[in-house]
mmCIF file of C-alpha atoms in Angstrom:
data_model
loop_
_atom_site.group_PDB
_atom_site.id
_atom_site.type_symbol
_atom_site.label_atom_id
_atom_site.label_comp_id
_atom_site.label_asym_id
_atom_site.label_seq_id
_atom_site.Cartn_x
_atom_site.Cartn_y
_atom_site.Cartn_z
ATOM 1 C CA MET A 281 -0.104 0.185 0.162
ATOM 2 C CA GLU A 282 2.748 2.491 1.183
ATOM 3 C CA LYS A 283 4.589 1.554 -2.438
ATOM 4 C CA HIS A 284 1.398 2.530 -4.183
ATOM 5 C CA PHE A 285 0.856 5.811 -2.354
ATOM 6 C CA TRP A 286 4.376 7.001 -3.225
ATOM 7 C CA VAL A 287 4.169 5.908 -6.908
ATOM 8 C CA GLY A 288 0.980 8.095 -6.992
ATOM 9 C CA ILE A 289 2.671 10.943 -5.438
ATOM 10 C CA ILE A 290 5.415 10.963 -8.469
ATOM 11 C CA ILE A 291 2.795 10.543 -10.919
ATOM 12 C CA VAL A 292 1.397 13.625 -9.416
ATOM 13 C CA ILE A 293 4.453 15.487 -9.287
ATOM 14 C CA GLY A 294 5.123 14.753 -12.696
ATOM 15 C CA LEU A 295 1.695 16.040 -13.882
ATOM 16 C CA VAL A 296 1.857 19.311 -11.976
ATOM 17 C CA SER A 297 5.738 19.814 -13.152
ATOM 18 C CA SER A 298 4.647 19.272 -16.765
ATOM 19 C CA ASN A 299 1.757 21.858 -16.408
ATOM 20 C CA LEU A 300 4.145 24.398 -14.786
ATOM 21 C CA ALA A 301 6.368 23.862 -17.580
ATOM 22 C CA ASP A 302 3.934 24.182 -20.012
ATOM 23 C CA ALA A 303 3.239 27.437 -18.596
ATOM 24 C CA PHE A 304 6.534 28.921 -18.790
ATOM 25 C CA GLU A 305 7.310 27.929 -22.112
ATOM 26 C CA THR A 306 4.050 29.149 -23.142
ATOM 27 C CA TYR A 307 4.055 32.651 -21.446
ATOM 28 C CA HIS A 308 6.593 35.292 -21.062
ATOM 29 C CA ILE A 309 7.163 37.399 -18.117
ATOM 30 C CA ASN A 310 4.657 40.118 -19.522
ATOM 31 C CA GLU A 311 1.750 37.369 -18.903
ATOM 32 C CA THR A 312 2.747 36.264 -15.438
ATOM 33 C CA GLU A 313 -0.856 36.442 -14.504
ATOM 34 C CA LEU A 314 -0.802 32.774 -14.173
ATOM 35 C CA SER A 315 1.791 32.720 -12.011
ATOM 36 C CA LEU A 316 1.639 28.898 -11.470
ATOM 37 C CA LEU A 317 4.470 28.713 -9.010
ATOM 38 C CA GLU A 318 2.026 30.675 -6.764
ATOM 39 C CA ALA A 319 -0.638 28.250 -6.686
ATOM 40 C CA HIS A 320 -0.277 26.777 -3.485
ATOM 41 C CA GLU A 321 -3.553 24.639 -3.243
ATOM 42 C CA VAL A 322 -1.576 22.146 -5.596
ATOM 43 C CA SER A 323 1.044 21.554 -2.625
ATOM 44 C CA GLU A 324 -1.480 19.916 -0.571
ATOM 45 C CA SER A 325 -2.506 17.105 -2.850
ATOM 46 C CA LEU A 326 1.388 16.313 -2.947
ATOM 47 C CA VAL A 327 1.406 15.560 0.735
ATOM 48 C CA GLY A 328 -1.695 13.587 0.913
ATOM 49 C CA ARG A 329 -3.366 15.825 3.424
ATOM 50 C CA ASN A 330 -6.832 16.755 4.169
ATOM 51 C CA PRO A 331 -6.647 20.456 4.529
ATOM 52 C CA LEU A 332 -8.963 22.981 6.361
ATOM 53 C CA MET A 333 -11.257 24.437 3.520
ATOM 54 C CA VAL A 334 -12.416 27.879 3.976
ATOM 55 C CA GLY A 335 -15.289 29.741 2.247
ATOM 56 C CA ILE A 336 -15.074 33.128 0.168
ATOM 57 C CA THR A 337 -16.504 36.399 1.409
ATOM 58 C CA LEU A 338 -17.130 39.140 -1.276
ATOM 59 C CA ILE A 339 -16.545 42.695 0.275
ATOM 60 C CA GLN A 340 -19.896 44.301 -0.472
ATOM 61 C CA ALA A 341 -19.031 47.764 0.826
ATOM 62 C CA ALA A 342 -16.211 47.924 -1.879
ATOM 63 C CA ALA A 343 -18.101 48.937 -4.898
ATOM 64 C CA ALA A 344 -19.263 52.163 -3.240
ATOM 65 C CA LYS A 345 -15.470 52.804 -2.652
ATOM 66 C CA GLY A 346 -14.386 51.833 -6.118
ATOM 67 C CA ALA A 347 -12.355 49.101 -4.731
ATOM 68 C CA VAL A 348 -12.860 46.363 -7.358
ATOM 69 C CA CYS A 349 -11.143 43.594 -9.183
ATOM 70 C CA THR A 350 -9.515 44.418 -12.772
ATOM 71 C CA ASP A 351 -12.991 43.387 -14.370
ATOM 72 C CA GLY A 352 -15.202 45.737 -12.073
ATOM 73 C CA THR A 353 -16.339 42.701 -9.696
ATOM 74 C CA LEU A 354 -16.215 42.908 -6.095
ATOM 75 C CA PRO A 355 -12.787 42.015 -4.107
ATOM 76 C CA ALA A 356 -12.917 39.022 -1.652
ATOM 77 C CA TYR A 357 -11.265 37.326 1.105
ATOM 78 C CA HIS A 358 -11.390 34.080 3.292
ATOM 79 C CA LEU A 359 -11.541 34.333 6.771
ATOM 80 C CA HIS A 360 -11.337 31.305 9.569
ATOM 81 C CA ARG A 361 -12.041 32.416 12.893
ATOM 82 C CA GLY A 362 -9.542 32.062 15.863
ATOM 83 C CA TYR A 363 -10.393 30.970 19.403
ATOM 84 C CA GLY A 364 -9.055 30.737 22.794
ATOM 85 C CA SER A 365 -5.591 32.311 23.527
ATOM 86 C CA GLY A 366 -5.743 33.323 19.788
ATOM 87 C CA ALA A 367 -9.120 34.937 19.916
ATOM 88 C CA ASN A 368 -7.878 38.540 19.910
ATOM 89 C CA SER A 369 -4.887 37.733 17.444
ATOM 90 C CA TRP A 370 -4.925 38.216 13.719
ATOM 91 C CA LEU A 371 -3.148 36.630 10.905
ATOM 92 C CA VAL A 372 -3.700 38.917 7.646
ATOM 93 C CA ASN A 373 -2.126 37.058 4.626
ATOM 94 C CA LEU A 374 -1.672 38.836 1.051
ATOM 95 C CA GLU A 375 -2.406 36.465 -1.867
ATOM 96 C CA GLY A 376 0.332 36.542 -4.528
ATOM 97 C CA GLY A 377 -0.209 35.756 -8.304
ATOM 98 C CA GLY A 378 2.130 37.634 -10.355
ATOM 99 C CA TRP A 379 1.202 41.446 -12.159
ATOM 100 C CA CYS A 380 0.073 42.496 -15.368
ATOM 101 C CA ASN A 381 2.274 45.442 -17.159
ATOM 102 C CA ASN A 382 0.172 46.172 -20.360
ATOM 103 C CA VAL A 383 -3.312 46.270 -21.551
ATOM 104 C CA ARG A 384 -3.179 42.930 -23.538
ATOM 105 C CA SER A 385 -1.708 41.088 -20.522
ATOM 106 C CA CYS A 386 -4.362 42.809 -17.975
ATOM 107 C CA VAL A 387 -7.128 41.980 -20.422
ATOM 108 C CA PHE A 388 -6.503 38.199 -20.213
ATOM 109 C CA ARG A 389 -5.896 38.327 -16.369
ATOM 110 C CA LYS A 390 -9.577 39.733 -15.925
ATOM 111 C CA LYS A 391 -10.738 36.472 -17.136
ATOM 112 C CA THR A 392 -8.717 34.380 -14.417
ATOM 113 C CA ARG A 393 -9.024 34.097 -10.438
ATOM 114 C CA ARG A 394 -6.329 37.040 -10.659
ATOM 115 C CA GLY A 395 -8.488 39.542 -12.242
ATOM 116 C CA SER A 396 -12.250 38.730 -11.303
ATOM 117 C CA SER A 397 -13.860 37.308 -8.427
ATOM 118 C CA ALA A 398 -16.014 35.404 -10.731
ATOM 119 C CA PHE A 399 -13.309 33.071 -11.474
ATOM 120 C CA MET A 400 -12.513 32.474 -7.885
ATOM 121 C CA GLU A 401 -12.445 29.418 -6.111
ATOM 122 C CA ARG A 402 -15.624 29.276 -3.630
ATOM 123 C CA GLU A 403 -13.418 27.762 -0.904
ATOM 124 C CA ILE A 404 -9.569 27.472 -0.781
ATOM 125 C CA PRO A 405 -7.263 25.305 1.423
ATOM 126 C CA PHE A 406 -5.809 26.762 4.728
ATOM 127 C CA THR A 407 -2.210 25.220 5.009
ATOM 128 C CA GLY A 408 0.895 26.098 6.349
ATOM 129 C CA ILE A 409 0.824 29.367 8.282
ATOM 130 C CA LEU A 410 -2.878 29.518 7.861
ATOM 131 C CA SER A 411 -3.390 25.864 9.037
ATOM 132 C CA ASN A 412 -5.636 25.091 12.091
ATOM 133 C CA ASN A 413 -3.533 22.211 13.098
ATOM 134 C CA PRO A 414 -1.207 22.743 15.927
ATOM 135 C CA GLN A 415 0.953 20.089 14.748
ATOM 136 C CA GLU A 416 1.232 21.837 11.522
ATOM 137 C CA ASN A 417 1.567 25.404 12.688
ATOM 138 C CA PRO A 418 2.459 25.521 16.202
ATOM 139 C CA ASP A 419 2.295 29.318 16.588
ATOM 140 C CA PHE A 420 -0.695 30.701 14.876
ATOM 141 C CA PHE A 421 -2.941 28.074 14.568
ATOM 142 C CA ASN A 422 -5.693 29.283 16.749
ATOM 143 C CA TRP A 423 -5.569 32.951 15.360
ATOM 144 C CA ASN A 424 -8.021 34.765 13.426
ATOM 145 C CA ARG A 425 -6.555 33.926 9.718
ATOM 146 C CA VAL A 426 -7.279 35.669 6.803
ATOM 147 C CA LYS A 427 -6.366 35.515 3.216
ATOM 148 C CA ILE A 428 -7.389 38.571 0.998
ATOM 149 C CA ARG A 429 -7.535 37.598 -2.699
ATOM 150 C CA TYR A 430 -5.454 39.439 -5.185
ATOM 151 C CA CYS A 431 -7.301 40.615 -8.092
ATOM 152 C CA ASP A 432 -5.558 43.897 -9.250
ATOM 153 C CA GLY A 433 -2.320 43.006 -10.842
ATOM 154 C CA ALA A 434 -0.196 45.691 -9.232
ATOM 155 C CA SER A 435 0.423 43.971 -5.353
ATOM 156 C CA PHE A 436 -2.435 45.997 -3.944
ATOM 157 C CA THR A 437 -0.862 49.291 -4.971
ATOM 158 C CA GLY A 438 -2.544 50.479 -8.120
ATOM 159 C CA ASP A 439 -5.259 53.346 -8.497
ATOM 160 C CA SER A 440 -6.011 54.251 -12.352
ATOM 161 C CA GLU A 441 -8.213 52.658 -15.146
ATOM 162 C CA HIS A 442 -8.402 51.981 -18.959
ATOM 163 C CA ARG A 443 -11.772 52.729 -19.791
ATOM 164 C CA ASP A 444 -11.432 51.675 -23.635
ATOM 165 C CA ALA A 445 -10.131 48.203 -22.623
ATOM 166 C CA GLN A 446 -12.410 48.220 -19.546
ATOM 167 C CA LEU A 447 -9.744 47.523 -16.958
ATOM 168 C CA GLN A 448 -9.891 48.753 -13.416
ATOM 169 C CA PHE A 449 -6.794 49.217 -11.471
ATOM 170 C CA ARG A 450 -7.654 49.592 -7.727
ATOM 171 C CA GLY A 451 -5.477 47.550 -5.659
ATOM 172 C CA GLU A 452 -4.743 50.482 -3.481
ATOM 173 C CA ARG A 453 -8.439 50.602 -2.615
ATOM 174 C CA ILE A 454 -8.945 46.899 -2.405
ATOM 175 C CA TRP A 455 -6.549 46.892 0.269
ATOM 176 C CA TRP A 456 -8.442 49.664 2.265
ATOM 177 C CA ALA A 457 -11.780 47.889 1.777
ATOM 178 C CA ALA A 458 -10.476 44.736 2.865
ATOM 179 C CA ILE A 459 -8.699 46.483 5.976
ATOM 180 C CA GLU A 460 -12.000 48.234 6.934
ATOM 181 C CA GLU A 461 -13.975 45.164 6.573
ATOM 182 C CA LEU A 462 -11.515 43.072 9.018
ATOM 183 C CA LYS A 463 -11.675 45.938 11.343
ATOM 184 C CA SER A 464 -15.540 45.686 11.560
ATOM 185 C CA LYS A 465 -14.927 41.711 11.948
ATOM 186 C CA GLY A 466 -13.099 42.421 15.210
ATOM 187 C CA MET A 467 -9.433 43.172 13.947
ATOM 188 C CA ARG A 468 -9.491 46.731 15.452
ATOM 189 C CA PHE A 469 -9.430 44.994 18.992
ATOM 190 C CA ALA A 470 -6.287 43.014 18.139
ATOM 191 C CA LYS A 471 -3.439 42.293 20.739
ATOM 192 C CA GLN A 472 -1.150 40.774 18.387
ATOM 193 C CA ALA A 473 -1.230 40.944 14.260
ATOM 194 C CA LEU A 474 0.924 39.493 11.670
ATOM 195 C CA LEU A 475 0.462 40.677 7.807
ATOM 196 C CA SER A 476 2.010 38.202 5.719
ATOM 197 C CA GLY A 477 2.089 37.624 2.075
ATOM 198 C CA CYS A 478 4.002 35.135 -0.637
ATOM 199 C CA SER A 479 5.492 36.636 -3.937
ATOM 200 C CA ALA A 480 3.322 39.495 -5.331
ATOM 201 C CA GLY A 481 1.621 39.348 -2.030
ATOM 202 C CA GLY A 482 5.388 39.236 -0.064
ATOM 203 C CA LEU A 483 6.184 42.488 -1.892
ATOM 204 C CA ALA A 484 2.723 44.046 -0.998
ATOM 205 C CA THR A 485 3.490 42.956 2.660
ATOM 206 C CA ILE A 486 6.506 45.237 2.579
ATOM 207 C CA ILE A 487 4.723 48.200 0.541
ATOM 208 C CA HIS A 488 1.957 48.177 3.244
ATOM 209 C CA CYS A 489 3.761 47.084 6.345
ATOM 210 C CA ASP A 490 3.887 50.488 8.076
ATOM 211 C CA GLU A 491 0.481 51.239 7.158
ATOM 212 C CA PHE A 492 -0.891 47.850 8.760
ATOM 213 C CA ARG A 493 1.228 48.953 11.843
ATOM 214 C CA GLY A 494 -0.714 52.193 12.025
ATOM 215 C CA LEU A 495 -4.218 50.388 12.209
ATOM 216 C CA PHE A 496 -3.300 49.403 15.918
ATOM 217 C CA PRO A 497 -2.928 50.979 18.796
ATOM 218 C CA ARG A 498 1.186 51.025 20.113
ATOM 219 C CA THR A 499 0.045 48.348 22.667
ATOM 220 C CA THR A 500 -0.483 45.795 20.199
ATOM 221 C CA LYS A 501 2.202 43.537 18.973
ATOM 222 C CA VAL A 502 2.351 44.218 15.065
ATOM 223 C CA LYS A 503 4.959 42.749 12.643
ATOM 224 C CA CYS A 504 5.136 41.641 8.881
ATOM 225 C CA LEU A 505 6.507 38.566 7.407
ATOM 226 C CA SER A 506 7.306 38.828 3.353
ATOM 227 C CA ASP A 507 7.609 35.314 1.710
ATOM 228 C CA ALA A 508 9.375 35.181 -1.698
ATOM 229 C CA GLY A 509 9.242 38.772 -2.245
ATOM 230 C CA LEU A 510 12.393 39.992 -2.230
ATOM 231 C CA PHE A 511 12.784 40.722 -6.099
ATOM 232 C CA LEU A 512 16.040 41.733 -6.826
ATOM 233 C CA ASP A 513 16.911 44.916 -9.659
ATOM 234 C CA ALA A 514 19.257 42.223 -11.096
ATOM 235 C CA PRO A 515 20.607 42.088 -14.790
ATOM 236 C CA ASP A 516 19.573 38.855 -16.739
ATOM 237 C CA VAL A 517 21.669 36.582 -18.542
ATOM 238 C CA SER A 518 21.976 38.803 -21.625
ATOM 239 C CA GLY A 519 23.099 41.712 -19.210
ATOM 240 C CA GLY A 520 19.454 43.300 -19.878
ATOM 241 C CA HIS A 521 17.037 44.394 -17.116
ATOM 242 C CA THR A 522 13.916 41.964 -17.777
ATOM 243 C CA LEU A 523 12.291 42.693 -14.469
ATOM 244 C CA ARG A 524 12.936 46.584 -14.326
ATOM 245 C CA ASP A 525 11.367 46.805 -17.707
ATOM 246 C CA PHE A 526 8.388 44.873 -16.642
ATOM 247 C CA PHE A 527 7.894 46.590 -13.389
ATOM 248 C CA THR A 528 8.034 50.280 -15.296
ATOM 249 C CA GLY A 529 4.857 48.664 -17.151
ATOM 250 C CA VAL A 530 3.081 47.637 -13.927
ATOM 251 C CA VAL A 531 3.908 51.246 -12.254
ATOM 252 C CA ASN A 532 3.064 53.181 -15.286
ATOM 253 C CA LEU A 533 -0.094 51.243 -16.373
ATOM 254 C CA GLN A 534 -1.737 50.694 -13.230
ATOM 255 C CA GLY A 535 -0.728 54.238 -11.303
ATOM 256 C CA VAL A 536 1.306 52.808 -8.641
ATOM 257 C CA GLN A 537 3.596 55.885 -7.885
ATOM 258 C CA LYS A 538 1.253 57.751 -5.603
ATOM 259 C CA ASN A 539 0.706 54.925 -3.209
ATOM 260 C CA LEU A 540 4.665 53.993 -2.734
ATOM 261 C CA PRO A 541 6.234 54.758 0.294
ATOM 262 C CA PHE A 542 7.180 58.504 0.117
ATOM 263 C CA THR A 543 10.584 57.431 1.960
ATOM 264 C CA CYS A 544 11.581 56.082 -1.211
ATOM 265 C CA THR A 545 9.995 58.236 -3.847
ATOM 266 C CA ASN A 546 11.480 61.487 -2.811
ATOM 267 C CA HIS A 547 15.012 60.172 -3.700
ATOM 268 C CA LEU A 548 14.315 57.263 -6.501
ATOM 269 C CA ASP A 549 12.151 56.833 -9.609
ATOM 270 C CA PRO A 550 8.756 55.003 -9.249
ATOM 271 C CA THR A 551 10.160 51.682 -10.598
ATOM 272 C CA SER A 552 12.943 51.588 -8.208
ATOM 273 C CA CYS A 553 10.395 52.034 -5.402
ATOM 274 C CA PHE A 554 8.488 48.895 -6.690
ATOM 275 C CA PHE A 555 11.705 47.027 -5.955
ATOM 276 C CA PRO A 556 11.980 45.907 -1.848
ATOM 277 C CA GLN A 557 15.712 46.185 -1.953
ATOM 278 C CA ASN A 558 14.635 50.150 -1.921
ATOM 279 C CA LEU A 559 12.095 49.792 0.621
ATOM 280 C CA ILE A 560 13.050 47.259 3.371
ATOM 281 C CA GLY A 561 15.858 49.854 4.904
ATOM 282 C CA SER A 562 13.052 52.239 5.533
ATOM 283 C CA VAL A 563 10.369 49.946 7.078
ATOM 284 C CA ARG A 564 9.940 50.989 10.639
ATOM 285 C CA THR A 565 7.852 48.020 11.487
ATOM 286 C CA PRO A 566 9.519 44.765 12.536
ATOM 287 C CA LEU A 567 9.930 42.698 9.287
ATOM 288 C CA PHE A 568 10.545 39.063 8.453
ATOM 289 C CA ILE A 569 12.312 38.304 5.036
ATOM 290 C CA LEU A 570 11.648 34.655 4.114
ATOM 291 C CA ASN A 571 13.278 34.006 0.867
ATOM 292 C CA THR A 572 15.085 31.331 -1.187
ATOM 293 C CA ALA A 573 18.701 32.313 -2.403
ATOM 294 C CA TYR A 574 18.085 30.711 -5.707
ATOM 295 C CA ASP A 575 14.221 32.076 -6.158
ATOM 296 C CA SER A 576 12.575 29.872 -8.855
ATOM 297 C CA TRP A 577 10.531 32.423 -10.159
ATOM 298 C CA GLN A 578 13.369 34.815 -10.498
ATOM 299 C CA ILE A 579 15.485 32.275 -12.491
ATOM 300 C CA GLN A 580 12.334 31.545 -14.615
ATOM 301 C CA SER A 581 11.096 35.187 -15.308
ATOM 302 C CA SER A 582 13.586 37.804 -14.478
ATOM 303 C CA LEU A 583 17.019 36.192 -14.603
ATOM 304 C CA ALA A 584 16.739 33.773 -17.514
ATOM 305 C CA PRO A 585 13.875 33.923 -19.174
ATOM 306 C CA PRO A 586 13.416 33.104 -23.010
ATOM 307 C CA SER A 587 13.385 36.383 -24.115
ATOM 308 C CA ALA A 588 16.916 37.038 -22.578
ATOM 309 C CA ASP A 589 18.056 33.521 -23.828
ATOM 310 C CA PRO A 590 17.138 33.053 -27.453
ATOM 311 C CA HIS A 591 19.752 30.147 -28.100
ATOM 312 C CA GLY A 592 18.197 28.466 -25.163
ATOM 313 C CA TYR A 593 21.389 27.905 -23.099
ATOM 314 C CA TRP A 594 19.877 28.324 -20.276
ATOM 315 C CA ARG A 595 16.861 25.869 -20.910
ATOM 316 C CA ASN A 596 18.032 22.684 -18.944
ATOM 317 C CA CYS A 597 19.047 24.956 -16.124
ATOM 318 C CA ARG A 598 15.964 26.793 -15.928
ATOM 319 C CA SER A 599 14.131 23.558 -15.572
ATOM 320 C CA ASN A 600 16.278 21.610 -13.450
ATOM 321 C CA HIS A 601 19.142 23.040 -11.341
ATOM 322 C CA ALA A 602 20.849 19.864 -11.508
ATOM 323 C CA LYS A 603 21.405 20.326 -15.096
ATOM 324 C CA CYS A 604 23.188 23.782 -14.660
ATOM 325 C CA THR A 605 27.106 24.166 -16.082
ATOM 326 C CA GLY A 606 29.471 25.576 -13.683
ATOM 327 C CA SER A 607 29.343 28.831 -15.022
ATOM 328 C CA GLN A 608 25.644 29.006 -14.826
ATOM 329 C CA ILE A 609 25.897 27.955 -11.211
ATOM 330 C CA ARG A 610 28.592 30.719 -10.902
ATOM 331 C CA PHE A 611 25.959 33.158 -12.126
ATOM 332 C CA LEU A 612 23.324 32.127 -9.824
ATOM 333 C CA GLN A 613 25.740 32.436 -6.847
ATOM 334 C CA GLY A 614 26.283 35.865 -8.111
ATOM 335 C CA PHE A 615 22.439 36.290 -7.557
ATOM 336 C CA ARG A 616 22.674 34.889 -4.395
ATOM 337 C CA ASN A 617 25.509 37.454 -3.114
ATOM 338 C CA HIS A 618 23.672 40.209 -4.715
ATOM 339 C CA MET A 619 20.705 39.077 -2.445
ATOM 340 C CA LEU A 620 22.803 38.824 0.803
ATOM 341 C CA ASN A 621 24.380 42.462 0.015
ATOM 342 C CA VAL A 622 20.969 43.672 -0.283
ATOM 343 C CA VAL A 623 19.867 42.406 3.164
ATOM 344 C CA LYS A 624 23.100 43.447 5.057
ATOM 345 C CA GLY A 625 21.847 46.837 6.273
ATOM 346 C CA PHE A 626 18.214 45.565 7.018
ATOM 347 C CA SER A 627 19.727 42.631 9.127
ATOM 348 C CA ARG A 628 21.631 45.169 11.602
ATOM 349 C CA SER A 629 18.211 45.738 13.396
ATOM 350 C CA ASN A 630 17.464 43.273 15.867
ATOM 351 C CA GLN A 631 13.900 43.886 15.504
ATOM 352 C CA ASN A 632 14.057 42.397 11.705
ATOM 353 C CA GLY A 633 14.187 38.891 11.237
ATOM 354 C CA LEU A 634 15.740 36.683 8.180
ATOM 355 C CA PHE A 635 15.487 33.010 6.691
ATOM 356 C CA ILE A 636 17.350 32.689 3.421
ATOM 357 C CA ASN A 637 17.941 29.176 2.188
ATOM 358 C CA SER A 638 19.808 27.862 -0.420
ATOM 359 C CA CYS A 639 17.022 26.191 -2.296
ATOM 360 C CA PHE A 640 15.647 26.276 -5.651
ATOM 361 C CA ALA A 641 12.100 27.175 -4.692
ATOM 362 C CA HIS A 642 9.527 29.931 -4.407
ATOM 363 C CA CYS A 643 7.131 30.516 -1.295
ATOM 364 C CA GLN A 644 7.571 28.442 1.601
ATOM 365 C CA SER A 645 5.148 29.893 4.362
ATOM 366 C CA GLU A 646 1.845 28.704 2.781
ATOM 367 C CA ARG A 647 2.846 25.177 1.810
ATOM 368 C CA GLN A 648 2.653 22.561 4.501
ATOM 369 C CA ASP A 649 5.711 20.599 3.283
ATOM 370 C CA THR A 650 7.814 23.650 3.388
ATOM 371 C CA TRP A 651 6.168 25.545 6.378
ATOM 372 C CA PHE A 652 6.308 22.641 8.986
ATOM 373 C CA ALA A 653 6.473 19.200 8.400
ATOM 374 C CA ASP A 654 8.936 15.883 9.228
ATOM 375 C CA ASN A 655 11.194 16.727 6.532
ATOM 376 C CA SER A 656 10.813 20.569 6.146
ATOM 377 C CA PRO A 657 13.436 22.818 4.711
ATOM 378 C CA ALA A 658 15.648 23.946 7.798
ATOM 379 C CA ILE A 659 18.624 25.832 8.663
ATOM 380 C CA GLY A 660 20.653 24.503 11.496
ATOM 381 C CA ASN A 661 17.757 21.958 12.454
ATOM 382 C CA LYS A 662 15.131 24.883 12.295
ATOM 383 C CA ALA A 663 12.320 24.621 10.430
ATOM 384 C CA ILE A 664 10.740 27.602 9.001
ATOM 385 C CA ALA A 665 7.621 27.855 10.962
ATOM 386 C CA LEU A 666 9.888 27.610 14.360
ATOM 387 C CA ALA A 667 12.194 30.598 12.778
ATOM 388 C CA VAL A 668 9.259 32.682 12.327
ATOM 389 C CA GLY A 669 7.502 31.838 15.533
ATOM 390 C CA SER A 670 10.596 32.659 17.321
ATOM 391 C CA TRP A 671 11.232 36.145 15.869
ATOM 392 C CA TYR A 672 7.470 37.035 16.385
ATOM 393 C CA PHE A 673 7.185 36.025 20.072
ATOM 394 C CA ASP A 674 10.529 37.411 20.604
ATOM 395 C CA ARG A 675 12.030 34.241 21.876
ATOM 396 C CA ALA A 676 15.165 34.633 19.905
ATOM 397 C CA VAL A 677 16.965 36.941 17.076
ATOM 398 C CA VAL A 678 16.545 35.208 13.960
ATOM 399 C CA LYS A 679 19.249 35.779 11.041
ATOM 400 C CA ASP A 680 19.576 32.649 9.386
ATOM 401 C CA ILE A 681 21.704 32.448 6.326
ATOM 402 C CA ASP A 682 22.104 28.943 4.610
ATOM 403 C CA CYS A 683 25.828 27.966 3.310
ATOM 404 C CA PRO A 684 25.739 28.301 -0.388
ATOM 405 C CA TYR A 685 24.431 25.569 -2.977
ATOM 406 C CA PRO A 686 24.701 22.542 -3.343
ATOM 407 C CA CYS A 687 25.172 22.198 1.042
ATOM 408 C CA ASP A 688 21.527 21.982 1.933
ATOM 409 C CA ASN A 689 19.940 18.289 1.856
ATOM 410 C CA THR A 690 16.743 19.664 3.322
ATOM 411 C CA CYS A 691 15.756 21.756 0.318
ATOM 412 C CA HIS A 692 12.256 21.067 -1.475
ATOM 413 C CA ASN A 693 13.626 21.924 -4.911
ATOM 414 C CA LEU A 694 11.258 22.587 -7.810
ATOM 415 C CA VAL A 695 12.264 20.670 -11.100
ATOM 416 C CA PHE A 696 9.982 21.461 -14.075
ATOM 417 C CA ARG A 697 9.477 18.885 -16.771
ATOM 418 C CA GLN A 698 10.600 20.121 -20.450
ATOM 419 C CA THR A 699 7.913 19.614 -23.006
ATOM 420 C CA LYS A 700 8.419 20.037 -26.707
ATOM 421 C CA SER A 701 5.514 22.307 -28.062
ATOM 422 C CA HIS A 702 4.781 19.611 -30.848
ATOM 423 C CA GLN A 703 4.077 16.821 -28.090
#
């Protein structure tokens, strides 16, 4: 029986990897609305669990505020109530899901769950940091836990529209409409609060962290956790700046500039202020950065996208780190060094936390297998959930940086099966 179970798991992994590979072969960075790397729901089927399913709530008051998804539908969230010692504690999670940077990609996005609540699942699994199981989520299992759905395309920061294409870019308004709704549900009385998010949601967490702190009295313990949100302004394999060019489109199209922190825009251009490396140094609220040193999304879509690799030299490496050449690994080690330099000043503050492991993955806090399981990734025998919990509750100063690849054998590395278009 056990043998058949693992065979089934391997088949599922193969199918998922195949779908991911198909997506990356088909879509270039300007169509990251699919963002299959951020589809956390898939992970639970891989570990054979029965996760808590939480229903959707549409924010009815949002329409009057113009706080709507890209297609004009109401924004939404999922809330599971806390109890006992966690009854007055709130974990607010901002969903990730890429961005759209031009009319074409945003029109496509509005026909998906990333741009319309009409396409959102009616219930979603709460796993990892959202789990209600103390064995799976020891520090936050009995908190009020919320996932705010992502349907704007600019990390909850835009405020503009494109009338001809019938596109609404109202991420900033959605953020505030959701916050007001949650305050009315009891969050205003929180004694403890944590804002978290993965990927595009991790970037949104950094941008909105101090605003979140400002919602509560000084007596409330408030911190923020950004998972896989440390997108670097780094050159791609051709020497170009794929991600910077992409972010410029996002910022300009969606009217992001006016909603970026003034501590950055008072001396840098708006695109630079959409990059976390230029924001984290001025965030006053305690912030925890959880990231892989070899982030799979950044390798796929920022460092070595097909557009920067016309001859396909990076195709094998992009899909499977084990197939990278020595020179390619050296390039990726340079990316890791860049990341460590970016967080150097940030890490000097004892209030901030850090967990950078040397894995080829993306988003680790909302997947049960990477957050807290028997074989979870670890640095110095410390799993991610324990590191974050120790930091949040001030049990320890957490500044965990892994040794460089290939030293870590606890990683849950993502491997993508390559498929030919004619197959």
